[in-house]
Amino acid sequence: MKRERIFWGLVFILCGVFLIVSKLGYFPDINVFSLLLTVFLVVIIIKSLTRMNFPGILFPLAFISIIYDDQLGITSITPWTVLFAALLGSVGLSMIFHKRAGWIHDKHHWDDYKFEKIEVEDESHVKYGSSFNSTIKYINSDNFEQADFNCSFGSLKVYFDNATIRNGNAVVRIDASFSGVELYVPKTWNVEDKTSGFLGSLSEKNKNDKITTSTLTVVGDIKFSGVEIIYI
């Protein structure tokens, strides 16, 4: 996502310039840390609005309320009441406006990589959604090409040890919110991380440095979640 990297790069550069200027004696009445943090949170809110990412909207608003609780006169409800309200609001809105993976025909781009949502599940194309539970799914395919996983407020384990990528490349899209996702892949696979998100991360375990036979590209949004790639 080249444009996103450029955008965030410019934001950090401007923040650095403002920090230097403020240390030189300009803007003495402004709390530099609070201002920079507010700018950062507002940027997250704007980006989350375009994706209807409710945790990415409500939690930054909660943090802004905590930062300026004296000015807003809400010190009696900060920080925990505001944060808990943001959590409940995120859960409620995510349930009401839950995006079901694979029900619509749409296209997305991650760094020049095109991902097309699937409408019909078959041996090559897999889709699965999970909410408020713990699930294990096994992918058994001789021609795996694409998977679409949606997990919110739960955990999901997916095993690819019985899946074969014939053309050398396959893609998995993950939309995770307040969840833990584990992908168990063969050691001969190479995994490329193209995910993005808010307060989420992707990590790898038991990675093999030997020659790989296939490439699995992981794309999607990770929000308040952790995705772990485990090589088996």
GROMACS .gro file of N, CA and C in nm, residues 47-210:
model
  492
   47LYS      N    1  -0.917   0.722   0.865
   47LYS     CA    2  -0.893   0.600   0.788
   47LYS      C    3  -0.995   0.492   0.823
   48SER      N    4  -1.035   0.486   0.948
   48SER     CA    5  -1.132   0.385   0.991
   48SER      C    6  -1.271   0.414   0.937
   49LEU      N    7  -1.305   0.541   0.922
   49LEU     CA    8  -1.436   0.578   0.868
   49LEU      C    9  -1.453   0.526   0.726
   50THR      N   10  -1.347   0.531   0.646
   50THR     CA   11  -1.356   0.485   0.508
   50THR      C   12  -1.377   0.335   0.499
   51ARG      N   13  -1.338   0.261   0.605
   51ARG     CA   14  -1.351   0.115   0.605
   51ARG      C   15  -1.461   0.065   0.697
   52MET      N   16  -1.534   0.158   0.759
   52MET     CA   17  -1.637   0.121   0.857
   52MET      C   18  -1.577   0.033   0.965
   53ASN      N   19  -1.459   0.072   1.012
   53ASN     CA   20  -1.389   0.000   1.118
   53ASN      C   21  -1.429   0.063   1.251
   54PHE      N   22  -1.528   0.006   1.318
   54PHE     CA   23  -1.585   0.069   1.437
   54PHE      C   24  -1.488   0.076   1.555
   55PRO      N   25  -1.410  -0.028   1.585
   55PRO     CA   26  -1.310  -0.013   1.691
   55PRO      C   27  -1.209   0.097   1.661
   56GLY      N   28  -1.173   0.110   1.535
   56GLY     CA   29  -1.079   0.213   1.495
   56GLY      C   30  -1.137   0.353   1.501
   57ILE      N   31  -1.269   0.363   1.515
   57ILE     CA   32  -1.335   0.493   1.530
   57ILE      C   33  -1.359   0.524   1.677
   58LEU      N   34  -1.417   0.430   1.749
   58LEU     CA   35  -1.461   0.457   1.886
   58LEU      C   36  -1.346   0.463   1.985
   59PHE      N   37  -1.247   0.376   1.971
   59PHE     CA   38  -1.137   0.378   2.068
   59PHE      C   39  -1.051   0.504   2.056
   60PRO      N   40  -1.015   0.550   1.935
   60PRO     CA   41  -0.946   0.679   1.928
   60PRO      C   42  -1.028   0.794   1.985
   61LEU      N   43  -1.160   0.792   1.963
   61LEU     CA   44  -1.246   0.895   2.023
   61LEU      C   45  -1.240   0.888   2.175
   62ALA      N   46  -1.236   0.765   2.227
   62ALA     CA   47  -1.227   0.748   2.372
   62ALA      C   48  -1.094   0.803   2.425
   63PHE      N   49  -0.986   0.775   2.355
   63PHE     CA   50  -0.855   0.825   2.399
   63PHE      C   51  -0.848   0.977   2.392
   64ILE      N   52  -0.908   1.036   2.287
   64ILE     CA   53  -0.913   1.182   2.278
   64ILE      C   54  -0.992   1.240   2.394
   65SER      N   55  -1.102   1.175   2.429
   65SER     CA   56  -1.182   1.220   2.544
   65SER      C   57  -1.102   1.215   2.673
   66ILE      N   58  -1.019   1.112   2.687
   66ILE     CA   59  -0.936   1.099   2.807
   66ILE      C   60  -0.830   1.209   2.811
   67ILE      N   61  -0.770   1.238   2.695
   67ILE     CA   62  -0.666   1.341   2.689
   67ILE      C   63  -0.721   1.478   2.730
   68TYR      N   64  -0.843   1.508   2.684
   68TYR     CA   65  -0.902   1.640   2.708
   68TYR      C   66  -1.019   1.633   2.805
   69ASP      N   67  -1.011   1.541   2.902
   69ASP     CA   68  -1.125   1.525   2.994
   69ASP      C   69  -1.147   1.648   3.081
   70ASP      N   70  -1.040   1.721   3.117
   70ASP     CA   71  -1.057   1.843   3.197
   70ASP      C   72  -1.133   1.950   3.119
   71GLN      N   73  -1.093   1.970   2.995
   71GLN     CA   74  -1.159   2.071   2.912
   71GLN      C   75  -1.304   2.033   2.882
   72LEU      N   76  -1.329   1.903   2.869
   72LEU     CA   77  -1.465   1.857   2.837
   72LEU      C   78  -1.551   1.839   2.961
   73GLY      N   79  -1.489   1.844   3.079
   73GLY     CA   80  -1.565   1.828   3.203
   73GLY      C   81  -1.617   1.687   3.225
   74ILE      N   82  -1.539   1.587   3.184
   74ILE     CA   83  -1.584   1.448   3.196
   74ILE      C   84  -1.485   1.365   3.277
   75THR      N   85  -1.414   1.429   3.369
   75THR     CA   86  -1.314   1.356   3.448
   75THR      C   87  -1.376   1.245   3.532
   76SER      N   88  -1.504   1.257   3.563
   76SER     CA   89  -1.570   1.156   3.647
   76SER      C   90  -1.591   1.023   3.574
   77ILE      N   91  -1.583   1.023   3.442
   77ILE     CA   92  -1.608   0.899   3.367
   77ILE      C   93  -1.484   0.851   3.291
   78THR      N   94  -1.371   0.914   3.314
   78THR     CA   95  -1.248   0.871   3.247
   78THR      C   96  -1.153   0.809   3.350
   79PRO      N   97  -1.073   0.710   3.308
   79PRO     CA   98  -1.067   0.656   3.172
   79PRO      C   99  -1.153   0.533   3.148
   80TRP      N  100  -1.181   0.455   3.256
   80TRP     CA  101  -1.235   0.321   3.236
   80TRP      C  102  -1.377   0.320   3.183
   81THR      N  103  -1.462   0.411   3.228
   81THR     CA  104  -1.599   0.413   3.178
   81THR      C  105  -1.603   0.443   3.030
   82VAL      N  106  -1.521   0.539   2.988
   82VAL     CA  107  -1.516   0.576   2.846
   82VAL      C  108  -1.463   0.460   2.763
   83LEU      N  109  -1.358   0.395   2.811
   83LEU     CA  110  -1.301   0.282   2.736
   83LEU      C  111  -1.399   0.164   2.729
   84PHE      N  112  -1.468   0.137   2.838
   84PHE     CA  113  -1.565   0.028   2.838
   84PHE      C  114  -1.682   0.059   2.745
   85ALA      N  115  -1.724   0.186   2.742
   85ALA     CA  116  -1.831   0.226   2.650
   85ALA      C  117  -1.786   0.210   2.505
   86ALA      N  118  -1.659   0.242   2.478
   86ALA     CA  119  -1.606   0.224   2.342
   86ALA      C  120  -1.604   0.077   2.304
   87LEU      N  121  -1.568  -0.009   2.400
   87LEU     CA  122  -1.567  -0.153   2.374
   87LEU      C  123  -1.707  -0.204   2.344
   88LEU      N  124  -1.805  -0.165   2.427
   88LEU     CA  125  -1.943  -0.209   2.404
   88LEU      C  126  -1.997  -0.156   2.272
   89GLY      N  127  -1.965  -0.030   2.243
   89GLY     CA  128  -2.010   0.027   2.116
   89GLY      C  129  -1.949  -0.045   1.997
   90SER      N  130  -1.821  -0.082   2.008
   90SER     CA  131  -1.755  -0.153   1.899
   90SER      C  132  -1.817  -0.290   1.877
   91VAL      N  133  -1.845  -0.359   1.988
   91VAL     CA  134  -1.908  -0.491   1.978
   91VAL      C  135  -2.046  -0.479   1.914
   92GLY      N  136  -2.126  -0.386   1.963
   92GLY     CA  137  -2.262  -0.371   1.912
   92GLY      C  138  -2.266  -0.334   1.766
   93LEU      N  139  -2.188  -0.233   1.726
   93LEU     CA  140  -2.189  -0.190   1.587
   93LEU      C  141  -2.131  -0.297   1.494
   94SER      N  142  -2.029  -0.369   1.543
   94SER     CA  143  -1.971  -0.477   1.461
   94SER      C  144  -2.072  -0.589   1.438
   95MET      N  145  -2.156  -0.615   1.538
   95MET     CA  146  -2.258  -0.718   1.521
   95MET      C  147  -2.369  -0.672   1.427
   96ILE      N  148  -2.408  -0.545   1.438
   96ILE     CA  149  -2.516  -0.493   1.353
   96ILE      C  150  -2.473  -0.481   1.208
   97PHE      N  151  -2.352  -0.427   1.188
   97PHE     CA  152  -2.303  -0.404   1.052
   97PHE      C  153  -2.195  -0.504   1.016
   98HIS      N  154  -2.213  -0.628   1.058
   98HIS     CA  155  -2.114  -0.733   1.034
   98HIS      C  156  -2.098  -0.758   0.886
   99LYS      N  157  -1.973  -0.754   0.838
   99LYS     CA  158  -1.945  -0.780   0.697
   99LYS      C  159  -1.919  -0.928   0.677
  100ARG      N  160  -2.004  -0.992   0.604
  100ARG     CA  161  -1.988  -1.136   0.579
  100ARG      C  162  -1.898  -1.156   0.457
  101ALA      N  163  -1.794  -1.230   0.478
  101ALA     CA  164  -1.697  -1.251   0.372
  101ALA      C  165  -1.755  -1.341   0.264
  102GLY      N  166  -1.733  -1.298   0.138
  102GLY     CA  167  -1.764  -1.383   0.026
  102GLY      C  168  -1.907  -1.376  -0.024
  103TRP      N  169  -1.996  -1.296   0.039
  103TRP     CA  170  -2.134  -1.291  -0.007
  103TRP      C  171  -2.153  -1.193  -0.122
  104ILE      N  172  -2.058  -1.103  -0.141
  104ILE     CA  173  -2.069  -1.008  -0.251
  104ILE      C  174  -1.948  -1.023  -0.342
  105HIS      N  175  -1.962  -0.975  -0.463
  105HIS     CA  176  -1.855  -0.984  -0.561
  105HIS      C  177  -1.783  -0.850  -0.562
  106ASP      N  178  -1.662  -0.848  -0.517
  106ASP     CA  179  -1.591  -0.722  -0.502
  106ASP      C  180  -1.443  -0.745  -0.525
  107LYS      N  181  -1.371  -0.638  -0.549
  107LYS     CA  182  -1.229  -0.649  -0.573
  107LYS      C  183  -1.154  -0.553  -0.482
  108HIS      N  184  -1.039  -0.598  -0.434
  108HIS     CA  185  -0.955  -0.516  -0.348
  108HIS      C  186  -0.812  -0.526  -0.399
  109HIS      N  187  -0.732  -0.426  -0.362
  109HIS     CA  188  -0.593  -0.424  -0.405
  109HIS      C  189  -0.503  -0.402  -0.285
  110TRP      N  190  -0.404  -0.485  -0.270
  110TRP     CA  191  -0.301  -0.468  -0.170
  110TRP      C  192  -0.168  -0.469  -0.244
  111ASP      N  193  -0.106  -0.346  -0.257
  111ASP     CA  194   0.023  -0.338  -0.326
  111ASP      C  195   0.018  -0.404  -0.463
  112ASP      N  196  -0.050  -0.375  -0.552
  112ASP     CA  197  -0.053  -0.436  -0.686
  112ASP      C  198  -0.104  -0.580  -0.685
  113TYR      N  199  -0.149  -0.631  -0.570
  113TYR     CA  200  -0.203  -0.767  -0.567
  113TYR      C  201  -0.355  -0.758  -0.562
  114LYS      N  202  -0.420  -0.817  -0.660
  114LYS     CA  203  -0.566  -0.810  -0.669
  114LYS      C  204  -0.629  -0.930  -0.601
  115PHE      N  205  -0.722  -0.902  -0.512
  115PHE     CA  206  -0.796  -1.008  -0.444
  115PHE      C  207  -0.943  -0.993  -0.479
  116GLU      N  208  -1.002  -1.097  -0.530
  116GLU     CA  209  -1.143  -1.094  -0.569
  116GLU      C  210  -1.224  -1.181  -0.474
  117LYS      N  211  -1.319  -1.119  -0.407
  117LYS     CA  212  -1.402  -1.195  -0.313
  117LYS      C  213  -1.479  -1.304  -0.387
  118ILE      N  214  -1.493  -1.416  -0.321
  118ILE     CA  215  -1.555  -1.531  -0.385
  118ILE      C  216  -1.703  -1.539  -0.349
  119GLU      N  217  -1.781  -1.584  -0.445
  119GLU     CA  218  -1.925  -1.600  -0.425
  119GLU      C  219  -1.961  -1.747  -0.403
  120VAL      N  220  -1.888  -1.836  -0.466
  120VAL     CA  221  -1.919  -1.979  -0.457
  120VAL      C  222  -1.796  -2.051  -0.401
  121GLU      N  223  -1.817  -2.128  -0.297
  121GLU     CA  224  -1.707  -2.202  -0.235
  121GLU      C  225  -1.689  -2.335  -0.306
  122ASP      N  226  -1.564  -2.367  -0.340
  122ASP     CA  227  -1.534  -2.496  -0.401
  122ASP      C  228  -1.397  -2.541  -0.350
  123GLU      N  229  -1.338  -2.637  -0.418
  123GLU     CA  230  -1.210  -2.692  -0.372
  123GLU      C  231  -1.099  -2.588  -0.374
  124SER      N  232  -1.104  -2.496  -0.469
  124SER     CA  233  -0.998  -2.397  -0.483
  124SER      C  234  -1.024  -2.270  -0.404
  125HIS      N  235  -1.151  -2.243  -0.375
  125HIS     CA  236  -1.189  -2.119  -0.308
  125HIS      C  237  -1.267  -2.151  -0.181
  126VAL      N  238  -1.215  -2.102  -0.069
  126VAL     CA  239  -1.273  -2.133   0.062
  126VAL      C  240  -1.311  -2.004   0.133
  127LYS      N  241  -1.425  -2.006   0.201
  127LYS     CA  242  -1.465  -1.890   0.282
  127LYS      C  243  -1.522  -1.941   0.414
  128TYR      N  244  -1.498  -1.862   0.519
  128TYR     CA  245  -1.548  -1.903   0.650
  128TYR      C  246  -1.556  -1.781   0.740
  129GLY      N  247  -1.663  -1.775   0.820
  129GLY     CA  248  -1.682  -1.668   0.916
  129GLY      C  249  -1.709  -1.724   1.054
  130SER      N  250  -1.654  -1.657   1.157
  130SER     CA  251  -1.670  -1.703   1.294
  130SER      C  252  -1.683  -1.583   1.386
  131SER      N  253  -1.779  -1.590   1.481
  131SER     CA  254  -1.800  -1.482   1.577
  131SER      C  255  -1.829  -1.541   1.715
  132PHE      N  256  -1.761  -1.487   1.815
  132PHE     CA  257  -1.785  -1.524   1.955
  132PHE      C  258  -1.772  -1.674   1.981
  133ASN      N  259  -1.679  -1.739   1.914
  133ASN     CA  260  -1.653  -1.880   1.943
  133ASN      C  261  -1.513  -1.918   1.899
  134SER      N  262  -1.475  -2.040   1.931
  134SER     CA  263  -1.344  -2.092   1.894
  134SER      C  264  -1.363  -2.201   1.790
  135THR      N  265  -1.294  -2.189   1.677
  135THR     CA  266  -1.318  -2.277   1.563
  135THR      C  267  -1.187  -2.329   1.504
  136ILE      N  268  -1.191  -2.453   1.456
  136ILE     CA  269  -1.079  -2.512   1.383
  136ILE      C  270  -1.129  -2.554   1.245
  137LYS      N  271  -1.056  -2.514   1.141
  137LYS     CA  272  -1.097  -2.548   1.005
  137LYS      C  273  -0.978  -2.612   0.932
  138TYR      N  274  -1.008  -2.719   0.858
  138TYR     CA  275  -0.906  -2.791   0.783
  138TYR      C  276  -0.929  -2.769   0.634
  139ILE      N  277  -0.825  -2.726   0.564
  139ILE     CA  278  -0.834  -2.704   0.420
  139ILE      C  279  -0.777  -2.826   0.349
  140ASN      N  280  -0.863  -2.901   0.284
  140ASN     CA  281  -0.822  -3.020   0.208
  140ASN      C  282  -0.848  -2.992   0.060
  141SER      N  283  -0.742  -2.961  -0.012
  141SER     CA  284  -0.758  -2.922  -0.152
  141SER      C  285  -0.633  -2.959  -0.231
  142ASP      N  286  -0.655  -3.010  -0.352
  142ASP     CA  287  -0.544  -3.039  -0.443
  142ASP      C  288  -0.512  -2.921  -0.533
  143ASN      N  289  -0.593  -2.816  -0.524
  143ASN     CA  290  -0.570  -2.697  -0.608
  143ASN      C  291  -0.617  -2.573  -0.534
  144PHE      N  292  -0.553  -2.545  -0.421
  144PHE     CA  293  -0.594  -2.430  -0.340
  144PHE      C  294  -0.545  -2.300  -0.404
  145GLU      N  295  -0.637  -2.203  -0.413
  145GLU     CA  296  -0.605  -2.075  -0.474
  145GLU      C  297  -0.635  -1.956  -0.382
  146GLN      N  298  -0.745  -1.965  -0.308
  146GLN     CA  299  -0.789  -1.846  -0.237
  146GLN      C  300  -0.878  -1.881  -0.118
  147ALA      N  301  -0.864  -1.805  -0.008
  147ALA     CA  302  -0.949  -1.824   0.109
  147ALA      C  303  -0.986  -1.688   0.167
  148ASP      N  304  -1.105  -1.683   0.225
  148ASP     CA  305  -1.157  -1.559   0.283
  148ASP      C  306  -1.208  -1.591   0.423
  149PHE      N  307  -1.138  -1.540   0.525
  149PHE     CA  308  -1.174  -1.568   0.664
  149PHE      C  309  -1.214  -1.440   0.736
  150ASN      N  310  -1.325  -1.450   0.809
  150ASN     CA  311  -1.375  -1.337   0.887
  150ASN      C  312  -1.394  -1.385   1.030
  151CYS      N  313  -1.322  -1.325   1.124
  151CYS     CA  314  -1.329  -1.369   1.263
  151CYS      C  315  -1.342  -1.247   1.355
  152SER      N  316  -1.442  -1.248   1.442
  152SER     CA  317  -1.462  -1.138   1.535
  152SER      C  318  -1.492  -1.192   1.674
  153PHE      N  319  -1.421  -1.140   1.773
  153PHE     CA  320  -1.440  -1.177   1.914
  153PHE      C  321  -1.435  -1.329   1.935
  154GLY      N  322  -1.331  -1.389   1.882
  154GLY     CA  323  -1.316  -1.534   1.896
  154GLY      C  324  -1.177  -1.577   1.856
  155SER      N  325  -1.163  -1.704   1.829
  155SER     CA  326  -1.035  -1.758   1.783
  155SER      C  327  -1.060  -1.853   1.667
  156LEU      N  328  -0.965  -1.855   1.575
  156LEU     CA  329  -0.978  -1.937   1.455
  156LEU      C  330  -0.843  -2.001   1.424
  157LYS      N  331  -0.844  -2.133   1.408
  157LYS     CA  332  -0.726  -2.207   1.367
  157LYS      C  333  -0.754  -2.272   1.232
  158VAL      N  334  -0.665  -2.252   1.137
  158VAL     CA  335  -0.683  -2.307   1.003
  158VAL      C  336  -0.559  -2.388   0.966
  159TYR      N  337  -0.582  -2.512   0.925
  159TYR     CA  338  -0.472  -2.602   0.887
  159TYR      C  339  -0.467  -2.617   0.735
  160PHE      N  340  -0.349  -2.588   0.678
  160PHE     CA  341  -0.328  -2.599   0.534
  160PHE      C  342  -0.235  -2.715   0.498
  161ASP      N  343  -0.209  -2.805   0.593
  161ASP     CA  344  -0.111  -2.911   0.566
  161ASP      C  345  -0.159  -3.010   0.461
  162ASN      N  346  -0.290  -3.014   0.434
  162ASN     CA  347  -0.342  -3.102   0.329
  162ASN      C  348  -0.387  -3.022   0.207
  163ALA      N  349  -0.330  -2.905   0.190
  163ALA     CA  350  -0.363  -2.820   0.076
  163ALA      C  351  -0.242  -2.809  -0.017
  164THR      N  352  -0.269  -2.811  -0.146
  164THR     CA  353  -0.164  -2.800  -0.247
  164THR      C  354  -0.190  -2.678  -0.334
  165ILE      N  355  -0.085  -2.597  -0.353
  165ILE     CA  356  -0.094  -2.480  -0.441
  165ILE      C  357  -0.030  -2.518  -0.574
  166ARG      N  358  -0.112  -2.539  -0.675
  166ARG     CA  359  -0.060  -2.590  -0.802
  166ARG      C  360   0.016  -2.484  -0.881
  167ASN      N  361  -0.038  -2.363  -0.889
  167ASN     CA  362   0.025  -2.261  -0.973
  167ASN      C  363   0.134  -2.183  -0.900
  168GLY      N  364   0.165  -2.223  -0.777
  168GLY     CA  365   0.275  -2.159  -0.704
  168GLY      C  366   0.236  -2.041  -0.619
  169ASN      N  367   0.114  -1.989  -0.636
  169ASN     CA  368   0.071  -1.872  -0.561
  169ASN      C  369  -0.074  -1.886  -0.517
  170ALA      N  370  -0.101  -1.845  -0.393
  170ALA     CA  371  -0.238  -1.843  -0.340
  170ALA      C  372  -0.249  -1.726  -0.244
  171VAL      N  373  -0.373  -1.691  -0.211
  171VAL     CA  374  -0.395  -1.574  -0.125
  171VAL      C  375  -0.499  -1.606  -0.018
  172VAL      N  376  -0.476  -1.552   0.100
  172VAL     CA  377  -0.572  -1.562   0.210
  172VAL      C  378  -0.605  -1.421   0.257
  173ARG      N  379  -0.733  -1.390   0.261
  173ARG     CA  380  -0.776  -1.260   0.316
  173ARG      C  381  -0.831  -1.283   0.455
  174ILE      N  382  -0.784  -1.204   0.550
  174ILE     CA  383  -0.828  -1.215   0.689
  174ILE      C  384  -0.887  -1.082   0.734
  175ASP      N  385  -1.009  -1.087   0.785
  175ASP     CA  386  -1.071  -0.971   0.848
  175ASP      C  387  -1.094  -1.010   0.994
  176ALA      N  388  -1.003  -0.967   1.082
  176ALA     CA  389  -1.007  -1.008   1.223
  176ALA      C  390  -1.028  -0.888   1.314
  177SER      N  391  -1.122  -0.903   1.409
  177SER     CA  392  -1.148  -0.799   1.508
  177SER      C  393  -1.156  -0.863   1.646
  178PHE      N  394  -1.072  -0.817   1.738
  178PHE     CA  395  -1.070  -0.870   1.875
  178PHE      C  396  -1.060  -1.023   1.874
  179SER      N  397  -0.968  -1.074   1.796
  179SER     CA  398  -0.959  -1.220   1.777
  179SER      C  399  -0.815  -1.266   1.771
  180GLY      N  400  -0.800  -1.397   1.779
  180GLY     CA  401  -0.672  -1.461   1.757
  180GLY      C  402  -0.684  -1.560   1.644
  181VAL      N  403  -0.601  -1.546   1.542
  181VAL     CA  404  -0.607  -1.633   1.424
  181VAL      C  405  -0.473  -1.702   1.407
  182GLU      N  406  -0.477  -1.833   1.388
  182GLU     CA  407  -0.356  -1.912   1.366
  182GLU      C  408  -0.368  -1.986   1.234
  183LEU      N  409  -0.269  -1.969   1.148
  183LEU     CA  410  -0.265  -2.039   1.020
  183LEU      C  411  -0.150  -2.139   1.024
  184TYR      N  412  -0.181  -2.265   1.010
  184TYR     CA  413  -0.080  -2.371   1.009
  184TYR      C  414  -0.050  -2.408   0.864
  185VAL      N  415   0.070  -2.376   0.818
  185VAL     CA  416   0.105  -2.395   0.678
  185VAL      C  417   0.227  -2.486   0.666
  186PRO      N  418   0.243  -2.554   0.551
  186PRO     CA  419   0.361  -2.639   0.530
  186PRO      C  420   0.490  -2.558   0.535
  187LYS      N  421   0.597  -2.620   0.580
  187LYS     CA  422   0.725  -2.551   0.590
  187LYS      C  423   0.783  -2.512   0.455
  188THR      N  424   0.734  -2.576   0.349
  188THR     CA  425   0.785  -2.544   0.216
  188THR      C  426   0.717  -2.422   0.155
  189TRP      N  427   0.622  -2.363   0.227
  189TRP     CA  428   0.553  -2.244   0.177
  189TRP      C  429   0.625  -2.119   0.225
  190ASN      N  430   0.619  -2.018   0.140
  190ASN     CA  431   0.666  -1.885   0.178
  190ASN      C  432   0.544  -1.795   0.198
  191VAL      N  433   0.539  -1.724   0.309
  191VAL     CA  434   0.424  -1.640   0.341
  191VAL      C  435   0.463  -1.493   0.328
  192GLU      N  436   0.387  -1.419   0.249
  192GLU     CA  437   0.407  -1.275   0.233
  192GLU      C  438   0.297  -1.201   0.308
  193ASP      N  439   0.339  -1.112   0.395
  193ASP     CA  440   0.244  -1.036   0.478
  193ASP      C  441   0.208  -0.905   0.410
  194LYS      N  442   0.083  -0.892   0.367
  194LYS     CA  443   0.032  -0.769   0.306
  194LYS      C  444  -0.085  -0.713   0.387
  195THR      N  445  -0.092  -0.749   0.514
  195THR     CA  446  -0.205  -0.707   0.596
  195THR      C  447  -0.185  -0.565   0.648
  196SER      N  448  -0.296  -0.506   0.692
  196SER     CA  449  -0.293  -0.376   0.756
  196SER      C  450  -0.397  -0.376   0.866
  197GLY      N  451  -0.394  -0.276   0.951
  197GLY     CA  452  -0.494  -0.273   1.057
  197GLY      C  453  -0.458  -0.178   1.169
  198PHE      N  454  -0.532  -0.189   1.277
  198PHE     CA  455  -0.516  -0.101   1.393
  198PHE      C  456  -0.495  -0.185   1.517
  199LEU      N  457  -0.380  -0.164   1.584
  199LEU     CA  458  -0.346  -0.239   1.705
  199LEU      C  459  -0.356  -0.390   1.681
  200GLY      N  460  -0.301  -0.431   1.568
  200GLY     CA  461  -0.298  -0.573   1.534
  200GLY      C  462  -0.163  -0.607   1.473
  201SER      N  463  -0.129  -0.735   1.471
  201SER     CA  464   0.001  -0.773   1.417
  201SER      C  465  -0.004  -0.915   1.362
  202LEU      N  466   0.093  -0.944   1.275
  202LEU     CA  467   0.110  -1.078   1.221
  202LEU      C  468   0.251  -1.124   1.255
  203SER      N  469   0.263  -1.245   1.307
  203SER     CA  470   0.393  -1.301   1.344
  203SER      C  471   0.408  -1.440   1.285
  204GLU      N  472   0.533  -1.488   1.281
  204GLU     CA  473   0.563  -1.619   1.225
  204GLU      C  474   0.638  -1.704   1.326
  205LYS      N  475   0.614  -1.834   1.321
  205LYS     CA  476   0.677  -1.928   1.413
  205LYS      C  477   0.725  -2.051   1.336
  206ASN      N  478   0.844  -2.097   1.368
  206ASN     CA  479   0.905  -2.214   1.304
  206ASN      C  480   0.929  -2.193   1.155
  207LYS      N  481   0.965  -2.071   1.117
  207LYS     CA  482   0.986  -2.043   0.975
  207LYS      C  483   1.106  -2.119   0.923
  208ASN      N  484   1.091  -2.172   0.800
  208ASN     CA  485   1.195  -2.253   0.738
  208ASN      C  486   1.271  -2.168   0.637
  209ASP      N  487   1.403  -2.174   0.639
  209ASP     CA  488   1.486  -2.096   0.546
  209ASP      C  489   1.521  -2.175   0.420
  210LYS      N  490   1.469  -2.294   0.405
  210LYS     CA  491   1.500  -2.376   0.288
  210LYS      C  492   1.424  -2.325   0.166
   0.00000   0.00000   0.00000
